[in-house]
Amino acid sequence: MELKHLIGIDIDTKERKVLSLVLDNCRKYGEIKVKESKHGYHIWVKLFKPVSIKNSFWLRFHLGDDSMRLLFDAMRYINGSKNIDILWDNKERKKIQELMKDD
């Protein structure tokens, strides 16, 4: 069974109250990195404890990840793609692991 060590959360709002709540919840599960996006924020969570891909979907849902992003990732996963949990940054697809590298 493949385990996920990193997950991404996409928040499509600039409301600080929403960001604060999501960050508080994310801190319970791992180290976080935040980057402002065009419509909100991208949050990367390096998990304290790896989870299965299936459980990563539930965790992302619980943490408030964009519902359409989750849906498309689930459809890609069902179709056998390993290319899930991708965030868009500067109109380029970047894997979560690439974005979590120390700057």
Tab-separated table of N, CA and C in Angstrom:
chain	number	residue	atom	x	y	z
A	1	MET	N	0.850	-1.178	0.000
A	1	MET	CA	0.000	0.000	0.000
A	1	MET	C	0.896	1.242	0.000
A	2	GLU	N	0.612	2.141	-0.923
A	2	GLU	CA	1.373	3.384	-1.021
A	2	GLU	C	0.906	4.361	0.059
A	3	LEU	N	1.880	4.996	0.704
A	3	LEU	CA	1.564	5.959	1.755
A	3	LEU	C	1.929	7.365	1.308
A	4	LYS	N	1.131	8.327	1.747
A	4	LYS	CA	1.374	9.737	1.452
A	4	LYS	C	2.040	10.382	2.672
A	5	HIS	N	3.123	11.102	2.425
A	5	HIS	CA	3.817	11.836	3.474
A	5	HIS	C	3.493	13.321	3.411
A	6	LEU	N	3.030	13.758	2.248
A	6	LEU	CA	2.713	15.164	2.010
A	6	LEU	C	1.332	15.292	1.393
A	7	ILE	N	0.593	16.303	1.813
A	7	ILE	CA	-0.696	16.597	1.179
A	7	ILE	C	-0.778	18.102	0.931
A	8	GLY	N	-1.601	18.459	-0.026
A	8	GLY	CA	-1.820	19.863	-0.327
A	8	GLY	C	-3.270	20.245	-0.108
A	9	ILE	N	-3.459	21.446	0.374
A	9	ILE	CA	-4.797	21.986	0.604
A	9	ILE	C	-4.905	23.277	-0.201
A	10	ASP	N	-5.948	23.394	-1.006
A	10	ASP	CA	-6.187	24.581	-1.820
A	10	ASP	C	-7.395	25.308	-1.252
A	11	ILE	N	-7.186	26.537	-0.817
A	11	ILE	CA	-8.280	27.354	-0.279
A	11	ILE	C	-8.522	28.489	-1.260
A	12	ASP	N	-9.740	28.573	-1.763
A	12	ASP	CA	-10.081	29.586	-2.762
A	12	ASP	C	-10.793	30.789	-2.145
A	13	THR	N	-10.205	31.329	-1.101
A	13	THR	CA	-10.700	32.554	-0.482
A	13	THR	C	-9.521	33.263	0.162
A	14	LYS	N	-9.609	34.568	0.244
A	14	LYS	CA	-8.567	35.365	0.898
A	14	LYS	C	-8.961	35.735	2.333
A	15	GLU	N	-10.091	35.193	2.807
A	15	GLU	CA	-10.558	35.513	4.162
A	15	GLU	C	-9.575	34.983	5.197
A	16	ARG	N	-9.044	35.886	6.004
A	16	ARG	CA	-8.050	35.521	7.024
A	16	ARG	C	-8.629	34.573	8.073
A	17	LYS	N	-9.913	34.725	8.374
A	17	LYS	CA	-10.543	33.867	9.366
A	17	LYS	C	-10.539	32.407	8.891
A	18	VAL	N	-10.833	32.203	7.611
A	18	VAL	CA	-10.830	30.852	7.028
A	18	VAL	C	-9.409	30.300	7.034
A	19	LEU	N	-8.451	31.109	6.595
A	19	LEU	CA	-7.050	30.676	6.576
A	19	LEU	C	-6.589	30.276	7.976
A	20	SER	N	-6.901	31.088	8.963
A	20	SER	CA	-6.496	30.815	10.343
A	20	SER	C	-7.059	29.485	10.839
A	21	LEU	N	-8.330	29.240	10.570
A	21	LEU	CA	-8.964	27.989	10.989
A	21	LEU	C	-8.308	26.783	10.314
A	22	VAL	N	-8.080	26.881	9.007
A	22	VAL	CA	-7.463	25.770	8.274
A	22	VAL	C	-6.047	25.518	8.783
A	23	LEU	N	-5.280	26.579	8.994
A	23	LEU	CA	-3.916	26.417	9.494
A	23	LEU	C	-3.889	25.775	10.874
A	24	ASP	N	-4.792	26.197	11.761
A	24	ASP	CA	-4.872	25.592	13.094
A	24	ASP	C	-5.134	24.092	12.996
A	25	ASN	N	-6.039	23.706	12.096
A	25	ASN	CA	-6.340	22.286	11.917
A	25	ASN	C	-5.164	21.536	11.288
A	26	CYS	N	-4.503	22.135	10.305
A	26	CYS	CA	-3.379	21.489	9.629
A	26	CYS	C	-2.217	21.228	10.579
A	27	ARG	N	-1.984	22.141	11.509
A	27	ARG	CA	-0.865	21.995	12.456
A	27	ARG	C	-0.990	20.738	13.309
A	28	LYS	N	-2.182	20.226	13.456
A	28	LYS	CA	-2.393	18.996	14.231
A	28	LYS	C	-1.834	17.778	13.509
A	29	TYR	N	-1.649	17.884	12.182
A	29	TYR	CA	-1.267	16.732	11.370
A	29	TYR	C	0.153	16.795	10.828
A	30	GLY	N	0.799	17.966	10.903
A	30	GLY	CA	2.160	18.032	10.396
A	30	GLY	C	2.691	19.449	10.285
A	31	GLU	N	3.886	19.535	9.700
A	31	GLU	CA	4.521	20.820	9.449
A	31	GLU	C	3.861	21.451	8.227
A	32	ILE	N	3.690	22.753	8.264
A	32	ILE	CA	2.969	23.406	7.160
A	32	ILE	C	3.821	24.476	6.484
A	33	LYS	N	3.480	24.696	5.221
A	33	LYS	CA	4.053	25.778	4.420
A	33	LYS	C	2.879	26.408	3.678
A	34	VAL	N	2.822	27.734	3.653
A	34	VAL	CA	1.702	28.443	3.036
A	34	VAL	C	2.229	29.379	1.957
A	35	LYS	N	1.510	29.414	0.861
A	35	LYS	CA	1.834	30.359	-0.208
A	35	LYS	C	0.532	30.962	-0.707
A	36	GLU	N	0.517	32.279	-0.824
A	36	GLU	CA	-0.674	32.946	-1.347
A	36	GLU	C	-0.794	32.643	-2.832
A	37	SER	N	-2.010	32.355	-3.275
A	37	SER	CA	-2.280	32.102	-4.689
A	37	SER	C	-3.149	33.235	-5.233
A	38	LYS	N	-3.490	33.140	-6.470
A	38	LYS	CA	-4.287	34.185	-7.113
A	38	LYS	C	-5.644	34.370	-6.429
A	39	HIS	N	-6.275	33.251	-6.037
A	39	HIS	CA	-7.627	33.314	-5.465
A	39	HIS	C	-7.683	32.966	-3.989
A	40	GLY	N	-6.557	32.653	-3.364
A	40	GLY	CA	-6.582	32.247	-1.969
A	40	GLY	C	-5.208	31.828	-1.494
A	41	TYR	N	-5.116	30.563	-1.049
A	41	TYR	CA	-3.867	30.062	-0.486
A	41	TYR	C	-3.658	28.602	-0.859
A	42	HIS	N	-2.386	28.235	-1.008
A	42	HIS	CA	-1.981	26.837	-1.120
A	42	HIS	C	-1.254	26.501	0.175
A	43	ILE	N	-1.652	25.400	0.764
A	43	ILE	CA	-1.043	24.953	2.013
A	43	ILE	C	-0.513	23.545	1.790
A	44	TRP	N	0.744	23.326	2.174
A	44	TRP	CA	1.339	22.005	2.076
A	44	TRP	C	1.574	21.504	3.480
A	45	VAL	N	1.229	20.252	3.720
A	45	VAL	CA	1.376	19.655	5.038
A	45	VAL	C	2.286	18.438	4.928
A	46	LYS	N	3.439	18.508	5.582
A	46	LYS	CA	4.336	17.364	5.687
A	46	LYS	C	3.869	16.601	6.922
A	47	LEU	N	3.205	15.482	6.692
A	47	LEU	CA	2.501	14.762	7.752
A	47	LEU	C	3.441	14.177	8.797
A	48	PHE	N	3.021	14.244	10.065
A	48	PHE	CA	3.764	13.608	11.143
A	48	PHE	C	3.740	12.091	10.962
A	49	LYS	N	2.605	11.584	10.479
A	49	LYS	CA	2.422	10.147	10.286
A	49	LYS	C	1.847	9.929	8.881
A	50	PRO	N	2.547	9.154	8.031
A	50	PRO	CA	2.037	8.933	6.669
A	50	PRO	C	0.679	8.240	6.685
A	51	VAL	N	-0.121	8.535	5.649
A	51	VAL	CA	-1.454	7.934	5.525
A	51	VAL	C	-1.590	7.293	4.147
A	52	SER	N	-2.538	6.383	4.032
A	52	SER	CA	-2.825	5.780	2.731
A	52	SER	C	-3.395	6.844	1.802
A	53	ILE	N	-3.328	6.586	0.511
A	53	ILE	CA	-3.881	7.549	-0.446
A	53	ILE	C	-5.363	7.768	-0.168
A	54	LYS	N	-6.094	6.673	0.081
A	54	LYS	CA	-7.528	6.802	0.377
A	54	LYS	C	-7.752	7.710	1.592
A	55	ASN	N	-6.984	7.500	2.639
A	55	ASN	CA	-7.141	8.333	3.834
A	55	ASN	C	-6.672	9.771	3.602
A	56	SER	N	-5.741	9.952	2.653
A	56	SER	CA	-5.307	11.325	2.355
A	56	SER	C	-6.455	12.139	1.768
A	57	PHE	N	-7.338	11.479	0.999
A	57	PHE	CA	-8.510	12.183	0.474
A	57	PHE	C	-9.421	12.638	1.616
A	58	TRP	N	-9.652	11.729	2.585
A	58	TRP	CA	-10.497	12.083	3.728
A	58	TRP	C	-9.868	13.201	4.537
A	59	LEU	N	-8.550	13.145	4.729
A	59	LEU	CA	-7.861	14.169	5.500
A	59	LEU	C	-7.938	15.523	4.785
A	60	ARG	N	-7.714	15.536	3.476
A	60	ARG	CA	-7.819	16.773	2.708
A	60	ARG	C	-9.238	17.347	2.794
A	61	PHE	N	-10.241	16.476	2.721
A	61	PHE	CA	-11.635	16.917	2.850
A	61	PHE	C	-11.857	17.551	4.225
A	62	HIS	N	-11.404	16.865	5.266
A	62	HIS	CA	-11.549	17.340	6.647
A	62	HIS	C	-10.864	18.697	6.843
A	63	LEU	N	-9.729	18.903	6.177
A	63	LEU	CA	-8.972	20.138	6.345
A	63	LEU	C	-9.457	21.276	5.450
A	64	GLY	N	-10.453	21.013	4.601
A	64	GLY	CA	-11.066	22.085	3.829
A	64	GLY	C	-10.521	22.273	2.427
A	65	ASP	N	-9.898	21.227	1.863
A	65	ASP	CA	-9.386	21.333	0.492
A	65	ASP	C	-10.536	21.629	-0.473
A	66	ASP	N	-10.228	22.318	-1.557
A	66	ASP	CA	-11.213	22.660	-2.576
A	66	ASP	C	-11.928	21.399	-3.062
A	67	SER	N	-13.248	21.403	-3.029
A	67	SER	CA	-14.039	20.211	-3.355
A	67	SER	C	-13.867	19.751	-4.801
A	68	MET	N	-13.754	20.676	-5.745
A	68	MET	CA	-13.562	20.279	-7.141
A	68	MET	C	-12.184	19.658	-7.349
A	69	ARG	N	-11.195	20.178	-6.685
A	69	ARG	CA	-9.845	19.605	-6.752
A	69	ARG	C	-9.852	18.180	-6.215
A	70	LEU	N	-10.532	17.985	-5.090
A	70	LEU	CA	-10.658	16.640	-4.527
A	70	LEU	C	-11.366	15.690	-5.490
A	71	LEU	N	-12.451	16.156	-6.089
A	71	LEU	CA	-13.204	15.337	-7.029
A	71	LEU	C	-12.334	14.914	-8.207
A	72	PHE	N	-11.628	15.866	-8.807
A	72	PHE	CA	-10.782	15.533	-9.957
A	72	PHE	C	-9.626	14.616	-9.559
A	73	ASP	N	-9.042	14.827	-8.379
A	73	ASP	CA	-7.987	13.932	-7.912
A	73	ASP	C	-8.531	12.522	-7.689
A	74	ALA	N	-9.728	12.412	-7.117
A	74	ALA	CA	-10.342	11.102	-6.896
A	74	ALA	C	-10.615	10.399	-8.229
A	75	MET	N	-11.083	11.146	-9.214
A	75	MET	CA	-11.337	10.550	-10.530
A	75	MET	C	-10.027	10.076	-11.169
A	76	ARG	N	-8.951	10.879	-11.041
A	76	ARG	CA	-7.653	10.458	-11.576
A	76	ARG	C	-7.168	9.197	-10.859
A	77	TYR	N	-7.337	9.156	-9.546
A	77	TYR	CA	-6.898	7.995	-8.763
A	77	TYR	C	-7.674	6.735	-9.165
A	78	ILE	N	-8.992	6.858	-9.312
A	78	ILE	CA	-9.832	5.725	-9.721
A	78	ILE	C	-9.406	5.200	-11.085
A	79	ASN	N	-8.966	6.108	-11.964
A	79	ASN	CA	-8.534	5.720	-13.310
A	79	ASN	C	-7.086	5.249	-13.344
A	80	GLY	N	-6.450	5.110	-12.178
A	80	GLY	CA	-5.112	4.538	-12.111
A	80	GLY	C	-3.970	5.528	-12.237
A	81	SER	N	-4.263	6.816	-12.246
A	81	SER	CA	-3.199	7.815	-12.373
A	81	SER	C	-2.451	7.961	-11.055
A	82	LYS	N	-1.148	8.105	-11.147
A	82	LYS	CA	-0.322	8.406	-9.972
A	82	LYS	C	-0.166	9.920	-9.823
A	83	ASN	N	-0.739	10.653	-10.749
A	83	ASN	CA	-0.580	12.101	-10.824
A	83	ASN	C	-1.720	12.800	-10.088
A	84	ILE	N	-1.755	12.623	-8.765
A	84	ILE	CA	-2.803	13.248	-7.954
A	84	ILE	C	-2.169	14.205	-6.962
A	85	ASP	N	-2.995	15.005	-6.318
A	85	ASP	CA	-2.576	15.984	-5.317
A	85	ASP	C	-1.600	16.979	-5.936
A	86	ILE	N	-2.032	17.564	-7.048
A	86	ILE	CA	-1.245	18.562	-7.774
A	86	ILE	C	-1.855	19.934	-7.510
A	87	LEU	N	-1.009	20.892	-7.233
A	87	LEU	CA	-1.451	22.275	-7.095
A	87	LEU	C	-0.938	23.049	-8.301
A	88	TRP	N	-1.668	24.048	-8.692
A	88	TRP	CA	-1.259	24.885	-9.822
A	88	TRP	C	-0.616	26.133	-9.266
A	89	ASP	N	0.555	26.444	-9.763
A	89	ASP	CA	1.283	27.606	-9.306
A	89	ASP	C	1.915	28.272	-10.511
A	90	ASN	N	1.608	29.534	-10.735
A	90	ASN	CA	2.118	30.256	-11.904
A	90	ASN	C	1.822	29.502	-13.192
A	91	LYS	N	0.612	28.923	-13.252
A	91	LYS	CA	0.123	28.201	-14.425
A	91	LYS	C	0.987	27.006	-14.796
A	92	GLU	N	1.687	26.452	-13.832
A	92	GLU	CA	2.473	25.245	-14.041
A	92	GLU	C	2.047	24.225	-12.998
A	93	ARG	N	1.961	22.965	-13.435
A	93	ARG	CA	1.690	21.910	-12.463
A	93	ARG	C	2.965	21.629	-11.707
A	94	LYS	N	2.847	21.563	-10.418
A	94	LYS	CA	4.007	21.243	-9.603
A	94	LYS	C	3.590	20.214	-8.578
A	95	LYS	N	4.379	19.178	-8.481
A	95	LYS	CA	4.083	18.161	-7.484
A	95	LYS	C	4.350	18.732	-6.096
A	96	ILE	N	3.589	18.259	-5.159
A	96	ILE	CA	3.689	18.734	-3.778
A	96	ILE	C	5.133	18.614	-3.269
A	97	GLN	N	5.783	17.481	-3.523
A	97	GLN	CA	7.133	17.283	-3.018
A	97	GLN	C	8.087	18.354	-3.527
A	98	GLU	N	7.938	18.780	-4.759
A	98	GLU	CA	8.806	19.807	-5.314
A	98	GLU	C	8.596	21.137	-4.583
A	99	LEU	N	7.368	21.419	-4.199
A	99	LEU	CA	7.050	22.674	-3.537
A	99	LEU	C	7.453	22.684	-2.068
A	100	MET	N	7.582	21.513	-1.457
A	100	MET	CA	7.915	21.431	-0.050
A	100	MET	C	9.425	21.500	0.197
A	101	LYS	N	10.230	21.430	-0.861
A	101	LYS	CA	11.681	21.514	-0.686
A	101	LYS	C	12.015	22.854	-0.057
A	102	ASP	N	13.034	22.834	0.794
A	102	ASP	CA	13.452	24.073	1.435
A	102	ASP	C	13.901	25.073	0.390
A	103	ASP	N	13.503	26.321	0.571
A	103	ASP	CA	13.881	27.375	-0.369
A	103	ASP	C	15.331	27.746	-0.216
